[in-house]
Amino acid sequence: MDEYTEIYFLDDDDVRNAPRRPSTDHRGPGRPGRVFVGSAPPVRPRPAVVARPARMVEAQPQTLVTAKSGPFANVTTGQLVELATMVIAAIMPLPAAPLVQGEPKTDMTNQLAYTSALALHAKRDEQLRTVGALVGKLVG
């Protein structure tokens, strides 16, 4: 149910409160208070009644609001990035362990290579986690 307000335009040129005397009013024809002798005053059409709604409501685009639920309901994008990099770092495979050959010189060389591969794996893991944390902080 719409409410409408009616607005009337009044054609009253006089803003004074004092009464007018016809003999002293020297304004042009058709003005209020003027005395016409011998003929009727000219008829001026009154403006039509203008009706417009009492209040205008602007149409705003409606946004789809979905209720977040589940384990990731309150997780930000930055936190998701950090979690993803932690998962990737956790599933990276370790280097294969060397087999014992029975020769001390060969076993020692294989052990040093394996230790070096483990250190490189730990370094890559830490780099991946650090980059994930930085990107997570930048994304928010």
mmCIF file with all atom_site columns, C-alpha atoms in Angstrom:
data_model
loop_
_atom_site.group_PDB
_atom_site.id
_atom_site.type_symbol
_atom_site.label_atom_id
_atom_site.label_alt_id
_atom_site.label_comp_id
_atom_site.label_asym_id
_atom_site.label_entity_id
_atom_site.label_seq_id
_atom_site.pdbx_PDB_ins_code
_atom_site.Cartn_x
_atom_site.Cartn_y
_atom_site.Cartn_z
_atom_site.occupancy
_atom_site.B_iso_or_equiv
_atom_site.pdbx_formal_charge
_atom_site.auth_seq_id
_atom_site.auth_comp_id
_atom_site.auth_asym_id
_atom_site.auth_atom_id
_atom_site.pdbx_PDB_model_num
ATOM 1   C CA . MET A 1 1   ? 0.000   0.000   0.000   1.00 0.00 ? 1   MET A CA 1
ATOM 2   C CA . ASP A 1 2   ? 1.659   3.204   -1.172  1.00 0.00 ? 2   ASP A CA 1
ATOM 3   C CA . GLU A 1 3   ? 1.163   6.433   0.658   1.00 0.00 ? 3   GLU A CA 1
ATOM 4   C CA . TYR A 1 4   ? 0.935   9.560   -1.450  1.00 0.00 ? 4   TYR A CA 1
ATOM 5   C CA . THR A 1 5   ? 1.396   13.140  -0.450  1.00 0.00 ? 5   THR A CA 1
ATOM 6   C CA . GLU A 1 6   ? -0.499  15.782  -2.329  1.00 0.00 ? 6   GLU A CA 1
ATOM 7   C CA . ILE A 1 7   ? 1.323   18.996  -3.095  1.00 0.00 ? 7   ILE A CA 1
ATOM 8   C CA . TYR A 1 8   ? -0.664  22.059  -4.066  1.00 0.00 ? 8   TYR A CA 1
ATOM 9   C CA . PHE A 1 9   ? 0.959   25.000  -5.778  1.00 0.00 ? 9   PHE A CA 1
ATOM 10  C CA . LEU A 1 10  ? -0.802  28.119  -4.598  1.00 0.00 ? 10  LEU A CA 1
ATOM 11  C CA . ASP A 1 11  ? -0.876  31.130  -6.833  1.00 0.00 ? 11  ASP A CA 1
ATOM 12  C CA . ASP A 1 12  ? -0.550  33.780  -4.166  1.00 0.00 ? 12  ASP A CA 1
ATOM 13  C CA . ASP A 1 13  ? 1.873   36.564  -5.034  1.00 0.00 ? 13  ASP A CA 1
ATOM 14  C CA . ASP A 1 14  ? 1.360   38.582  -1.900  1.00 0.00 ? 14  ASP A CA 1
ATOM 15  C CA . VAL A 1 15  ? 3.622   37.795  1.033   1.00 0.00 ? 15  VAL A CA 1
ATOM 16  C CA . ARG A 1 16  ? 2.453   40.689  3.221   1.00 0.00 ? 16  ARG A CA 1
ATOM 17  C CA . ASN A 1 17  ? 0.080   40.339  6.121   1.00 0.00 ? 17  ASN A CA 1
ATOM 18  C CA . ALA A 1 18  ? -1.389  43.841  5.812   1.00 0.00 ? 18  ALA A CA 1
ATOM 19  C CA . PRO A 1 19  ? -4.863  44.221  4.332   1.00 0.00 ? 19  PRO A CA 1
ATOM 20  C CA . ARG A 1 20  ? -5.072  45.867  0.905   1.00 0.00 ? 20  ARG A CA 1
ATOM 21  C CA . ARG A 1 21  ? -7.079  48.828  -0.066  1.00 0.00 ? 21  ARG A CA 1
ATOM 22  C CA . PRO A 1 22  ? -8.276  48.680  -3.678  1.00 0.00 ? 22  PRO A CA 1
ATOM 23  C CA . SER A 1 23  ? -7.690  52.372  -4.329  1.00 0.00 ? 23  SER A CA 1
ATOM 24  C CA . THR A 1 24  ? -3.988  52.261  -3.400  1.00 0.00 ? 24  THR A CA 1
ATOM 25  C CA . ASP A 1 25  ? -3.025  48.948  -4.994  1.00 0.00 ? 25  ASP A CA 1
ATOM 26  C CA . HIS A 1 26  ? -1.184  49.841  -8.220  1.00 0.00 ? 26  HIS A CA 1
ATOM 27  C CA . ARG A 1 27  ? -0.018  46.436  -9.265  1.00 0.00 ? 27  ARG A CA 1
ATOM 28  C CA . GLY A 1 28  ? -0.737  45.023  -12.701 1.00 0.00 ? 28  GLY A CA 1
ATOM 29  C CA . PRO A 1 29  ? -3.961  43.304  -13.770 1.00 0.00 ? 29  PRO A CA 1
ATOM 30  C CA . GLY A 1 30  ? -4.731  39.891  -12.454 1.00 0.00 ? 30  GLY A CA 1
ATOM 31  C CA . ARG A 1 31  ? -2.937  40.351  -9.148  1.00 0.00 ? 31  ARG A CA 1
ATOM 32  C CA . PRO A 1 32  ? -4.839  39.654  -5.934  1.00 0.00 ? 32  PRO A CA 1
ATOM 33  C CA . GLY A 1 33  ? -6.365  42.743  -4.369  1.00 0.00 ? 33  GLY A CA 1
ATOM 34  C CA . ARG A 1 34  ? -6.860  44.615  -7.639  1.00 0.00 ? 34  ARG A CA 1
ATOM 35  C CA . VAL A 1 35  ? -10.302 46.064  -8.291  1.00 0.00 ? 35  VAL A CA 1
ATOM 36  C CA . PHE A 1 36  ? -11.544 45.698  -11.848 1.00 0.00 ? 36  PHE A CA 1
ATOM 37  C CA . VAL A 1 37  ? -14.184 48.004  -13.116 1.00 0.00 ? 37  VAL A CA 1
ATOM 38  C CA . GLY A 1 38  ? -16.496 46.980  -15.922 1.00 0.00 ? 38  GLY A CA 1
ATOM 39  C CA . SER A 1 39  ? -15.124 43.494  -16.580 1.00 0.00 ? 39  SER A CA 1
ATOM 40  C CA . ALA A 1 40  ? -14.154 40.384  -14.697 1.00 0.00 ? 40  ALA A CA 1
ATOM 41  C CA . PRO A 1 41  ? -10.518 39.819  -13.835 1.00 0.00 ? 41  PRO A CA 1
ATOM 42  C CA . PRO A 1 42  ? -8.626  37.582  -16.260 1.00 0.00 ? 42  PRO A CA 1
ATOM 43  C CA . VAL A 1 43  ? -8.713  33.944  -15.283 1.00 0.00 ? 43  VAL A CA 1
ATOM 44  C CA . ARG A 1 44  ? -5.340  32.349  -14.846 1.00 0.00 ? 44  ARG A CA 1
ATOM 45  C CA . PRO A 1 45  ? -5.251  28.558  -14.825 1.00 0.00 ? 45  PRO A CA 1
ATOM 46  C CA . ARG A 1 46  ? -4.147  27.014  -11.579 1.00 0.00 ? 46  ARG A CA 1
ATOM 47  C CA . PRO A 1 47  ? -1.452  24.390  -11.707 1.00 0.00 ? 47  PRO A CA 1
ATOM 48  C CA . ALA A 1 48  ? -2.612  20.817  -11.469 1.00 0.00 ? 48  ALA A CA 1
ATOM 49  C CA . VAL A 1 49  ? -2.280  18.884  -8.249  1.00 0.00 ? 49  VAL A CA 1
ATOM 50  C CA . VAL A 1 50  ? 0.978   16.993  -8.203  1.00 0.00 ? 50  VAL A CA 1
ATOM 51  C CA . ALA A 1 51  ? 1.002   13.701  -6.367  1.00 0.00 ? 51  ALA A CA 1
ATOM 52  C CA . ARG A 1 52  ? 4.208   11.882  -5.627  1.00 0.00 ? 52  ARG A CA 1
ATOM 53  C CA . PRO A 1 53  ? 5.117   9.151   -3.198  1.00 0.00 ? 53  PRO A CA 1
ATOM 54  C CA . ALA A 1 54  ? 5.808   10.313  0.329   1.00 0.00 ? 54  ALA A CA 1
ATOM 55  C CA . ARG A 1 55  ? 9.151   8.532   0.328   1.00 0.00 ? 55  ARG A CA 1
ATOM 56  C CA . MET A 1 56  ? 11.295  7.200   -2.433  1.00 0.00 ? 56  MET A CA 1
ATOM 57  C CA . VAL A 1 57  ? 13.229  4.019   -1.789  1.00 0.00 ? 57  VAL A CA 1
ATOM 58  C CA . GLU A 1 58  ? 16.232  3.504   -4.034  1.00 0.00 ? 58  GLU A CA 1
ATOM 59  C CA . ALA A 1 59  ? 16.564  0.060   -5.464  1.00 0.00 ? 59  ALA A CA 1
ATOM 60  C CA . GLN A 1 60  ? 19.819  -1.469  -4.273  1.00 0.00 ? 60  GLN A CA 1
ATOM 61  C CA . PRO A 1 61  ? 21.337  -4.586  -5.722  1.00 0.00 ? 61  PRO A CA 1
ATOM 62  C CA . GLN A 1 62  ? 20.710  -7.512  -3.465  1.00 0.00 ? 62  GLN A CA 1
ATOM 63  C CA . THR A 1 63  ? 23.695  -9.530  -2.422  1.00 0.00 ? 63  THR A CA 1
ATOM 64  C CA . LEU A 1 64  ? 23.504  -13.205 -1.791  1.00 0.00 ? 64  LEU A CA 1
ATOM 65  C CA . VAL A 1 65  ? 24.365  -13.819 1.827   1.00 0.00 ? 65  VAL A CA 1
ATOM 66  C CA . THR A 1 66  ? 25.202  -17.358 2.672   1.00 0.00 ? 66  THR A CA 1
ATOM 67  C CA . ALA A 1 67  ? 25.650  -18.596 6.176   1.00 0.00 ? 67  ALA A CA 1
ATOM 68  C CA . LYS A 1 68  ? 29.064  -20.088 6.672   1.00 0.00 ? 68  LYS A CA 1
ATOM 69  C CA . SER A 1 69  ? 29.118  -23.380 8.446   1.00 0.00 ? 69  SER A CA 1
ATOM 70  C CA . GLY A 1 70  ? 31.493  -26.228 8.822   1.00 0.00 ? 70  GLY A CA 1
ATOM 71  C CA . PRO A 1 71  ? 35.122  -26.527 9.833   1.00 0.00 ? 71  PRO A CA 1
ATOM 72  C CA . PHE A 1 72  ? 36.281  -23.628 7.623   1.00 0.00 ? 72  PHE A CA 1
ATOM 73  C CA . ALA A 1 73  ? 33.503  -21.179 8.599   1.00 0.00 ? 73  ALA A CA 1
ATOM 74  C CA . ASN A 1 74  ? 35.724  -18.575 10.248  1.00 0.00 ? 74  ASN A CA 1
ATOM 75  C CA . VAL A 1 75  ? 38.932  -19.184 8.275   1.00 0.00 ? 75  VAL A CA 1
ATOM 76  C CA . THR A 1 76  ? 40.304  -16.281 6.227   1.00 0.00 ? 76  THR A CA 1
ATOM 77  C CA . THR A 1 77  ? 41.962  -16.599 2.839   1.00 0.00 ? 77  THR A CA 1
ATOM 78  C CA . GLY A 1 78  ? 45.377  -15.987 4.361   1.00 0.00 ? 78  GLY A CA 1
ATOM 79  C CA . GLN A 1 79  ? 44.872  -18.781 6.830   1.00 0.00 ? 79  GLN A CA 1
ATOM 80  C CA . LEU A 1 80  ? 43.797  -21.104 4.012   1.00 0.00 ? 80  LEU A CA 1
ATOM 81  C CA . VAL A 1 81  ? 47.014  -20.290 2.118   1.00 0.00 ? 81  VAL A CA 1
ATOM 82  C CA . GLU A 1 82  ? 49.073  -21.087 5.206   1.00 0.00 ? 82  GLU A CA 1
ATOM 83  C CA . LEU A 1 83  ? 47.193  -24.348 5.730   1.00 0.00 ? 83  LEU A CA 1
ATOM 84  C CA . ALA A 1 84  ? 47.668  -25.353 2.091   1.00 0.00 ? 84  ALA A CA 1
ATOM 85  C CA . THR A 1 85  ? 51.430  -24.783 2.214   1.00 0.00 ? 85  THR A CA 1
ATOM 86  C CA . MET A 1 86  ? 51.655  -26.762 5.460   1.00 0.00 ? 86  MET A CA 1
ATOM 87  C CA . VAL A 1 87  ? 49.820  -29.666 3.826   1.00 0.00 ? 87  VAL A CA 1
ATOM 88  C CA . ILE A 1 88  ? 52.105  -29.562 0.775   1.00 0.00 ? 88  ILE A CA 1
ATOM 89  C CA . ALA A 1 89  ? 55.188  -29.447 3.012   1.00 0.00 ? 89  ALA A CA 1
ATOM 90  C CA . ALA A 1 90  ? 53.868  -32.357 5.059   1.00 0.00 ? 90  ALA A CA 1
ATOM 91  C CA . ILE A 1 91  ? 53.270  -34.626 2.073   1.00 0.00 ? 91  ILE A CA 1
ATOM 92  C CA . MET A 1 92  ? 56.628  -33.974 0.371   1.00 0.00 ? 92  MET A CA 1
ATOM 93  C CA . PRO A 1 93  ? 58.433  -37.312 0.396   1.00 0.00 ? 93  PRO A CA 1
ATOM 94  C CA . LEU A 1 94  ? 61.699  -37.822 2.248   1.00 0.00 ? 94  LEU A CA 1
ATOM 95  C CA . PRO A 1 95  ? 64.733  -38.940 0.279   1.00 0.00 ? 95  PRO A CA 1
ATOM 96  C CA . ALA A 1 96  ? 65.206  -42.679 0.073   1.00 0.00 ? 96  ALA A CA 1
ATOM 97  C CA . ALA A 1 97  ? 67.524  -44.147 2.681   1.00 0.00 ? 97  ALA A CA 1
ATOM 98  C CA . PRO A 1 98  ? 70.707  -45.792 1.370   1.00 0.00 ? 98  PRO A CA 1
ATOM 99  C CA . LEU A 1 99  ? 71.143  -49.538 1.600   1.00 0.00 ? 99  LEU A CA 1
ATOM 100 C CA . VAL A 1 100 ? 74.042  -50.955 3.607   1.00 0.00 ? 100 VAL A CA 1
ATOM 101 C CA . GLN A 1 101 ? 76.637  -52.389 1.233   1.00 0.00 ? 101 GLN A CA 1
ATOM 102 C CA . GLY A 1 102 ? 79.009  -53.871 3.790   1.00 0.00 ? 102 GLY A CA 1
ATOM 103 C CA . GLU A 1 103 ? 81.968  -51.783 2.697   1.00 0.00 ? 103 GLU A CA 1
ATOM 104 C CA . PRO A 1 104 ? 82.778  -49.000 5.151   1.00 0.00 ? 104 PRO A CA 1
ATOM 105 C CA . LYS A 1 105 ? 83.957  -46.553 2.499   1.00 0.00 ? 105 LYS A CA 1
ATOM 106 C CA . THR A 1 106 ? 80.827  -47.011 0.346   1.00 0.00 ? 106 THR A CA 1
ATOM 107 C CA . ASP A 1 107 ? 78.493  -46.990 3.349   1.00 0.00 ? 107 ASP A CA 1
ATOM 108 C CA . MET A 1 108 ? 80.096  -43.754 4.657   1.00 0.00 ? 108 MET A CA 1
ATOM 109 C CA . THR A 1 109 ? 79.752  -42.058 1.247   1.00 0.00 ? 109 THR A CA 1
ATOM 110 C CA . ASN A 1 110 ? 76.104  -43.149 0.980   1.00 0.00 ? 110 ASN A CA 1
ATOM 111 C CA . GLN A 1 111 ? 75.437  -41.958 4.535   1.00 0.00 ? 111 GLN A CA 1
ATOM 112 C CA . LEU A 1 112 ? 76.906  -38.506 3.777   1.00 0.00 ? 112 LEU A CA 1
ATOM 113 C CA . ALA A 1 113 ? 74.816  -38.252 0.595   1.00 0.00 ? 113 ALA A CA 1
ATOM 114 C CA . TYR A 1 114 ? 71.689  -39.258 2.513   1.00 0.00 ? 114 TYR A CA 1
ATOM 115 C CA . THR A 1 115 ? 72.401  -36.706 5.278   1.00 0.00 ? 115 THR A CA 1
ATOM 116 C CA . SER A 1 116 ? 72.910  -34.028 2.628   1.00 0.00 ? 116 SER A CA 1
ATOM 117 C CA . ALA A 1 117 ? 69.574  -35.000 0.963   1.00 0.00 ? 117 ALA A CA 1
ATOM 118 C CA . LEU A 1 118 ? 67.794  -34.831 4.338   1.00 0.00 ? 118 LEU A CA 1
ATOM 119 C CA . ALA A 1 119 ? 69.227  -31.347 4.988   1.00 0.00 ? 119 ALA A CA 1
ATOM 120 C CA . LEU A 1 120 ? 68.105  -30.191 1.531   1.00 0.00 ? 120 LEU A CA 1
ATOM 121 C CA . HIS A 1 121 ? 64.623  -31.614 2.172   1.00 0.00 ? 121 HIS A CA 1
ATOM 122 C CA . ALA A 1 122 ? 64.400  -29.788 5.526   1.00 0.00 ? 122 ALA A CA 1
ATOM 123 C CA . LYS A 1 123 ? 65.548  -26.554 3.849   1.00 0.00 ? 123 LYS A CA 1
ATOM 124 C CA . ARG A 1 124 ? 62.915  -26.835 1.070   1.00 0.00 ? 124 ARG A CA 1
ATOM 125 C CA . ASP A 1 125 ? 60.241  -27.672 3.635   1.00 0.00 ? 125 ASP A CA 1
ATOM 126 C CA . GLU A 1 126 ? 61.081  -24.618 5.728   1.00 0.00 ? 126 GLU A CA 1
ATOM 127 C CA . GLN A 1 127 ? 61.234  -22.378 2.648   1.00 0.00 ? 127 GLN A CA 1
ATOM 128 C CA . LEU A 1 128 ? 57.812  -23.572 1.521   1.00 0.00 ? 128 LEU A CA 1
ATOM 129 C CA . ARG A 1 129 ? 56.279  -22.964 4.948   1.00 0.00 ? 129 ARG A CA 1
ATOM 130 C CA . THR A 1 130 ? 57.872  -19.501 5.187   1.00 0.00 ? 130 THR A CA 1
ATOM 131 C CA . VAL A 1 131 ? 56.609  -18.459 1.748   1.00 0.00 ? 131 VAL A CA 1
ATOM 132 C CA . GLY A 1 132 ? 53.148  -19.777 2.635   1.00 0.00 ? 132 GLY A CA 1
ATOM 133 C CA . ALA A 1 133 ? 53.119  -17.795 5.885   1.00 0.00 ? 133 ALA A CA 1
ATOM 134 C CA . LEU A 1 134 ? 54.228  -14.588 4.124   1.00 0.00 ? 134 LEU A CA 1
ATOM 135 C CA . VAL A 1 135 ? 51.665  -14.943 1.345   1.00 0.00 ? 135 VAL A CA 1
ATOM 136 C CA . GLY A 1 136 ? 49.024  -15.754 3.961   1.00 0.00 ? 136 GLY A CA 1
ATOM 137 C CA . LYS A 1 137 ? 49.838  -12.536 5.843   1.00 0.00 ? 137 LYS A CA 1
ATOM 138 C CA . LEU A 1 138 ? 49.741  -10.476 2.624   1.00 0.00 ? 138 LEU A CA 1
ATOM 139 C CA . VAL A 1 139 ? 46.445  -11.950 1.446   1.00 0.00 ? 139 VAL A CA 1
ATOM 140 C CA . GLY A 1 140 ? 44.889  -11.376 4.832   1.00 0.00 ? 140 GLY A CA 1
#
